[in-house]
Amino acid sequence: GAGVSQSPSNKVTEKGKDVELRCDPISGHTALYWYRQSLGQGLEFLIYFQGNSAPDKSGLPSDRFSAERTGGSVSTLTIQRTQQEDSAVYLCASSLGQSGNQPQHFGDGTRLSIL
Amino acid sequence: AQSVTQPDIHITVSEGASLELRCNYSYGATPYLFWYVQSPGQGLQLLLKYFSGDTLVQGIKGFEAEFKRSQSSFNLRKPSVHWSDAAEYFCAVAASGGSYIPTFGRGTSLIVHP
């Protein structure tokens, strides 16, 4: 079956522009996660959705970052007024439920480059 | 809150040699433990997981991991490494109660020499 799909796969934009990243989770997966992976770094947790609600936004680095999820499915991560330090790979993952024993299924990520 | 440490940033092995990647966790009870692999330009793929029961778990691609409660470790092993195993490996820990957001280690980069 289809896995987690992210688009675009690559995005290059100028500093100060807004960007929108999209994630299509596996059908039926109620939990959705966004992570940021900088070069040579591990995964930095950004936000988690259970259904359309985001019970944990603690990882969002600043108020320039926001995310939403609609219909319990597609999620978008928006970065406003991008800065060069926002350059990273943004990974989305989904899981069947919110329990800690549910493995995450990852998309291939969006590589964001801020010029 | 849980935490996980992967003490080795890079590991270099020769093809055909055995492999062990280290992972240590911190959590007050028995955690849920995972190993993921990331090939260049791709997302993370689950190799194996431990929830309870037999402390030696088998995964895909010939990998196995052993949960050792006394050492708070969940090391990943493979008896004979193939060149295609070169990738980034991440250990993750999730709480068995409370927060269900896994915590990932910083990763270990595996380099395989022919």
Short mmCIF file of C-alpha atoms in Angstrom, two decimals:
data_model
loop_
_atom_site.label_atom_id
_atom_site.label_comp_id
_atom_site.label_asym_id
_atom_site.label_seq_id
_atom_site.Cartn_x
_atom_site.Cartn_y
_atom_site.Cartn_z
CA GLY A 1 0.00 0.00 0.00
CA ALA A 2 0.97 3.65 -0.22
CA GLY A 3 3.38 4.97 2.35
CA VAL A 4 3.74 8.44 3.80
CA SER A 5 4.04 10.98 1.00
CA GLN A 6 5.68 14.37 1.35
CA SER A 7 5.78 17.23 -1.10
CA PRO A 8 7.71 18.93 -2.44
CA SER A 9 10.75 16.69 -2.19
CA ASN A 10 13.00 19.71 -2.58
CA LYS A 11 12.34 23.39 -2.03
CA VAL A 12 14.72 26.27 -2.59
CA THR A 13 13.54 29.72 -1.60
CA GLU A 14 14.84 33.12 -0.69
CA LYS A 15 15.21 34.32 2.87
CA GLY A 16 12.07 36.05 4.06
CA LYS A 17 9.66 34.05 1.91
CA ASP A 18 6.96 31.80 3.31
CA VAL A 19 6.98 28.06 2.57
CA GLU A 20 4.39 25.35 2.95
CA LEU A 21 5.30 21.68 3.28
CA ARG A 22 2.76 18.93 2.83
CA CYS A 23 2.39 15.47 4.33
CA ASP A 24 -0.03 12.73 3.30
CA PRO A 25 0.00 10.04 5.98
CA ILE A 26 -0.86 6.39 5.55
CA SER A 27 -4.62 5.96 5.31
CA GLY A 28 -6.11 5.17 8.71
CA HIS A 29 -3.17 6.46 10.71
CA THR A 30 -4.51 8.81 13.34
CA ALA A 31 -1.19 10.06 14.68
CA LEU A 32 1.07 12.34 12.65
CA TYR A 33 4.46 13.81 13.56
CA TRP A 34 6.74 16.46 12.10
CA TYR A 35 10.50 16.38 12.67
CA ARG A 36 13.39 18.51 11.50
CA GLN A 37 16.74 16.97 10.63
CA SER A 38 19.66 19.30 10.18
CA LEU A 39 22.88 18.19 8.51
CA GLY A 40 24.57 15.54 10.61
CA GLN A 41 22.03 15.90 13.38
CA GLY A 42 19.40 13.63 14.80
CA LEU A 43 15.69 14.20 14.63
CA GLU A 44 14.30 17.29 16.28
CA PHE A 45 10.63 16.87 17.23
CA LEU A 46 8.42 19.73 16.06
CA ILE A 47 4.75 18.85 16.52
CA TYR A 48 2.40 15.93 16.93
CA PHE A 49 -1.21 15.51 15.82
CA GLN A 50 -3.79 13.07 17.09
CA GLY A 51 -6.61 13.39 14.59
CA ASN A 52 -6.86 17.08 13.80
CA SER A 53 -5.71 18.18 17.24
CA ALA A 54 -2.17 19.05 18.19
CA PRO A 55 -1.77 18.13 21.86
CA ASP A 56 1.96 18.79 21.75
CA LYS A 57 3.40 21.81 19.95
CA SER A 58 6.36 22.07 22.27
CA GLY A 59 8.95 21.51 19.59
CA LEU A 60 8.01 24.36 17.27
CA PRO A 61 11.14 26.54 17.32
CA SER A 62 9.42 29.90 16.95
CA ASP A 63 6.13 31.58 16.17
CA ARG A 64 7.15 31.59 12.51
CA PHE A 65 6.34 27.88 12.47
CA SER A 66 2.79 26.59 12.38
CA ALA A 67 1.06 23.39 11.34
CA GLU A 68 -2.41 22.16 10.76
CA ARG A 69 -4.13 18.94 9.89
CA THR A 70 -7.49 18.62 8.22
CA GLY A 71 -9.88 15.70 7.89
CA GLY A 72 -7.64 13.63 10.09
CA SER A 73 -5.40 13.18 7.09
CA VAL A 74 -3.24 15.71 5.24
CA SER A 75 -1.02 18.01 7.25
CA THR A 76 0.80 21.17 6.24
CA LEU A 77 3.76 22.73 8.00
CA THR A 78 4.14 26.43 7.28
CA ILE A 79 7.25 28.47 7.89
CA GLN A 80 6.82 32.22 7.60
CA ARG A 81 9.59 34.70 6.89
CA THR A 82 12.13 31.93 6.39
CA GLN A 83 15.64 32.30 7.77
CA GLN A 84 18.81 30.54 6.68
CA GLU A 85 18.82 28.47 9.87
CA ASP A 86 15.54 26.93 8.72
CA SER A 87 17.46 25.01 6.05
CA ALA A 88 17.04 21.33 6.88
CA VAL A 89 15.19 18.19 5.91
CA TYR A 90 11.66 18.16 7.27
CA LEU A 91 10.37 14.65 7.92
CA CYS A 92 6.80 13.59 8.47
CA ALA A 93 5.79 10.32 10.11
CA SER A 94 2.49 8.68 10.87
CA SER A 95 1.43 5.84 13.13
CA LEU A 96 -1.67 3.78 13.65
CA GLY A 97 -2.42 5.24 17.07
CA GLN A 98 -1.08 7.40 19.81
CA SER A 99 0.33 4.63 21.95
CA GLY A 100 4.08 4.55 22.37
CA ASN A 101 4.26 1.02 21.01
CA GLN A 102 3.07 2.06 17.57
CA PRO A 103 6.04 2.24 15.17
CA GLN A 104 6.29 5.33 13.04
CA HIS A 105 6.26 5.25 9.26
CA PHE A 106 8.30 8.00 7.68
CA GLY A 107 8.10 9.87 4.42
CA ASP A 108 11.22 10.67 2.42
CA GLY A 109 11.20 14.25 3.64
CA THR A 110 11.31 17.71 2.13
CA ARG A 111 14.77 19.17 1.74
CA LEU A 112 14.43 22.91 2.35
CA SER A 113 17.19 25.28 1.33
CA ILE A 114 17.02 28.97 2.21
CA LEU A 115 19.24 31.21 0.11
CA ALA B 1 11.16 12.04 30.44
CA GLN B 2 13.02 9.45 28.47
CA SER B 3 16.35 9.96 26.73
CA VAL B 4 18.57 7.93 24.46
CA THR B 5 22.29 8.02 23.75
CA GLN B 6 24.14 6.64 20.77
CA PRO B 7 27.76 7.06 21.80
CA ASP B 8 29.28 6.38 18.38
CA ILE B 9 28.87 9.05 15.71
CA HIS B 10 30.64 6.99 13.05
CA ILE B 11 31.42 3.27 12.79
CA THR B 12 33.59 1.81 10.05
CA VAL B 13 33.60 -1.90 9.31
CA SER B 14 34.79 -4.12 6.50
CA GLU B 15 32.27 -5.96 4.40
CA GLY B 16 31.63 -9.37 5.91
CA ALA B 17 32.64 -8.31 9.41
CA SER B 18 30.28 -8.33 12.35
CA LEU B 19 28.62 -5.16 13.58
CA GLU B 20 27.37 -3.80 16.88
CA LEU B 21 25.84 -0.35 17.25
CA ARG B 22 25.36 0.88 20.78
CA CYS B 23 22.26 2.46 22.28
CA ASN B 24 21.67 3.41 25.90
CA TYR B 25 18.42 4.77 27.21
CA SER B 26 17.12 6.43 30.32
CA TYR B 27 13.59 5.72 31.47
CA GLY B 28 12.06 4.77 34.79
CA ALA B 29 10.20 1.70 33.59
CA THR B 30 10.46 -0.72 30.70
CA PRO B 31 10.37 1.42 27.59
CA TYR B 32 9.38 0.71 24.04
CA LEU B 33 12.58 0.54 21.97
CA PHE B 34 13.12 0.88 18.24
CA TRP B 35 15.92 0.86 15.71
CA TYR B 36 15.48 2.70 12.41
CA VAL B 37 17.74 2.95 9.36
CA GLN B 38 17.99 5.93 7.03
CA SER B 39 19.58 5.66 3.60
CA PRO B 40 20.71 8.89 1.90
CA GLY B 41 17.82 10.99 0.67
CA GLN B 42 15.22 8.80 2.26
CA GLY B 43 13.13 8.70 5.39
CA LEU B 44 13.60 6.33 8.29
CA GLN B 45 12.68 2.68 7.98
CA LEU B 46 11.88 0.51 10.98
CA LEU B 47 14.39 -2.31 11.49
CA LEU B 48 13.01 -3.82 14.67
CA LYS B 49 11.22 -3.05 17.91
CA TYR B 50 11.04 -4.29 21.49
CA PHE B 51 8.00 -4.01 23.70
CA SER B 52 8.18 -6.94 26.10
CA GLY B 53 8.96 -10.65 26.30
CA ASP B 54 12.02 -12.20 24.70
CA THR B 55 14.88 -9.76 25.09
CA LEU B 56 16.49 -10.77 21.79
CA VAL B 57 14.47 -9.43 18.89
CA GLN B 58 14.92 -10.17 15.22
CA GLY B 59 14.38 -7.56 12.56
CA ILE B 60 14.57 -7.10 8.85
CA LYS B 61 17.73 -7.31 6.73
CA GLY B 62 19.37 -9.77 9.13
CA PHE B 63 19.57 -7.38 12.08
CA GLU B 64 18.90 -8.26 15.69
CA ALA B 65 18.97 -6.34 18.96
CA GLU B 66 19.15 -7.35 22.59
CA PHE B 67 17.42 -5.52 25.43
CA LYS B 68 19.51 -5.55 28.60
CA ARG B 69 17.64 -3.97 31.47
CA SER B 70 20.61 -4.07 33.83
CA GLN B 71 22.68 -2.04 31.40
CA SER B 72 19.82 0.13 30.03
CA SER B 73 20.98 -0.86 26.58
CA PHE B 74 19.45 -1.96 23.30
CA ASN B 75 22.39 -2.66 21.01
CA LEU B 76 21.92 -3.50 17.36
CA ARG B 77 23.91 -6.35 15.84
CA LYS B 78 24.48 -8.05 12.52
CA PRO B 79 26.78 -11.06 12.04
CA SER B 80 28.01 -10.12 8.57
CA VAL B 81 27.73 -6.65 7.11
CA HIS B 82 26.98 -6.02 3.45
CA TRP B 83 28.01 -2.90 1.54
CA SER B 84 24.33 -1.99 1.19
CA ASP B 85 24.08 -1.65 4.98
CA ALA B 86 25.97 1.64 4.81
CA ALA B 87 23.47 4.16 6.20
CA GLU B 88 22.52 6.17 9.27
CA TYR B 89 21.07 4.20 12.17
CA PHE B 90 18.81 5.68 14.81
CA CYS B 91 17.79 4.24 18.14
CA ALA B 92 14.52 5.51 19.61
CA VAL B 93 12.77 5.11 22.94
CA ALA B 94 9.12 5.71 23.77
CA ALA B 95 7.51 5.72 27.16
CA SER B 96 5.26 2.81 28.02
CA GLY B 97 3.03 5.28 29.82
CA GLY B 98 2.45 8.99 29.44
CA SER B 99 4.07 10.76 26.50
CA TYR B 100 3.90 8.69 23.36
CA ILE B 101 6.30 10.79 21.37
CA PRO B 102 9.47 8.80 20.79
CA THR B 103 12.84 10.28 21.53
CA PHE B 104 15.54 9.63 18.95
CA GLY B 105 19.26 9.33 19.40
CA ARG B 106 21.59 11.45 17.30
CA GLY B 107 22.31 8.53 15.02
CA THR B 108 25.33 6.43 14.08
CA SER B 109 26.71 6.62 10.58
CA LEU B 110 27.85 3.21 9.33
CA ILE B 111 30.61 3.13 6.74
CA VAL B 112 31.35 -0.18 5.03
CA HIS B 113 34.71 -0.79 3.39
CA PRO B 114 34.94 -3.34 0.57
#
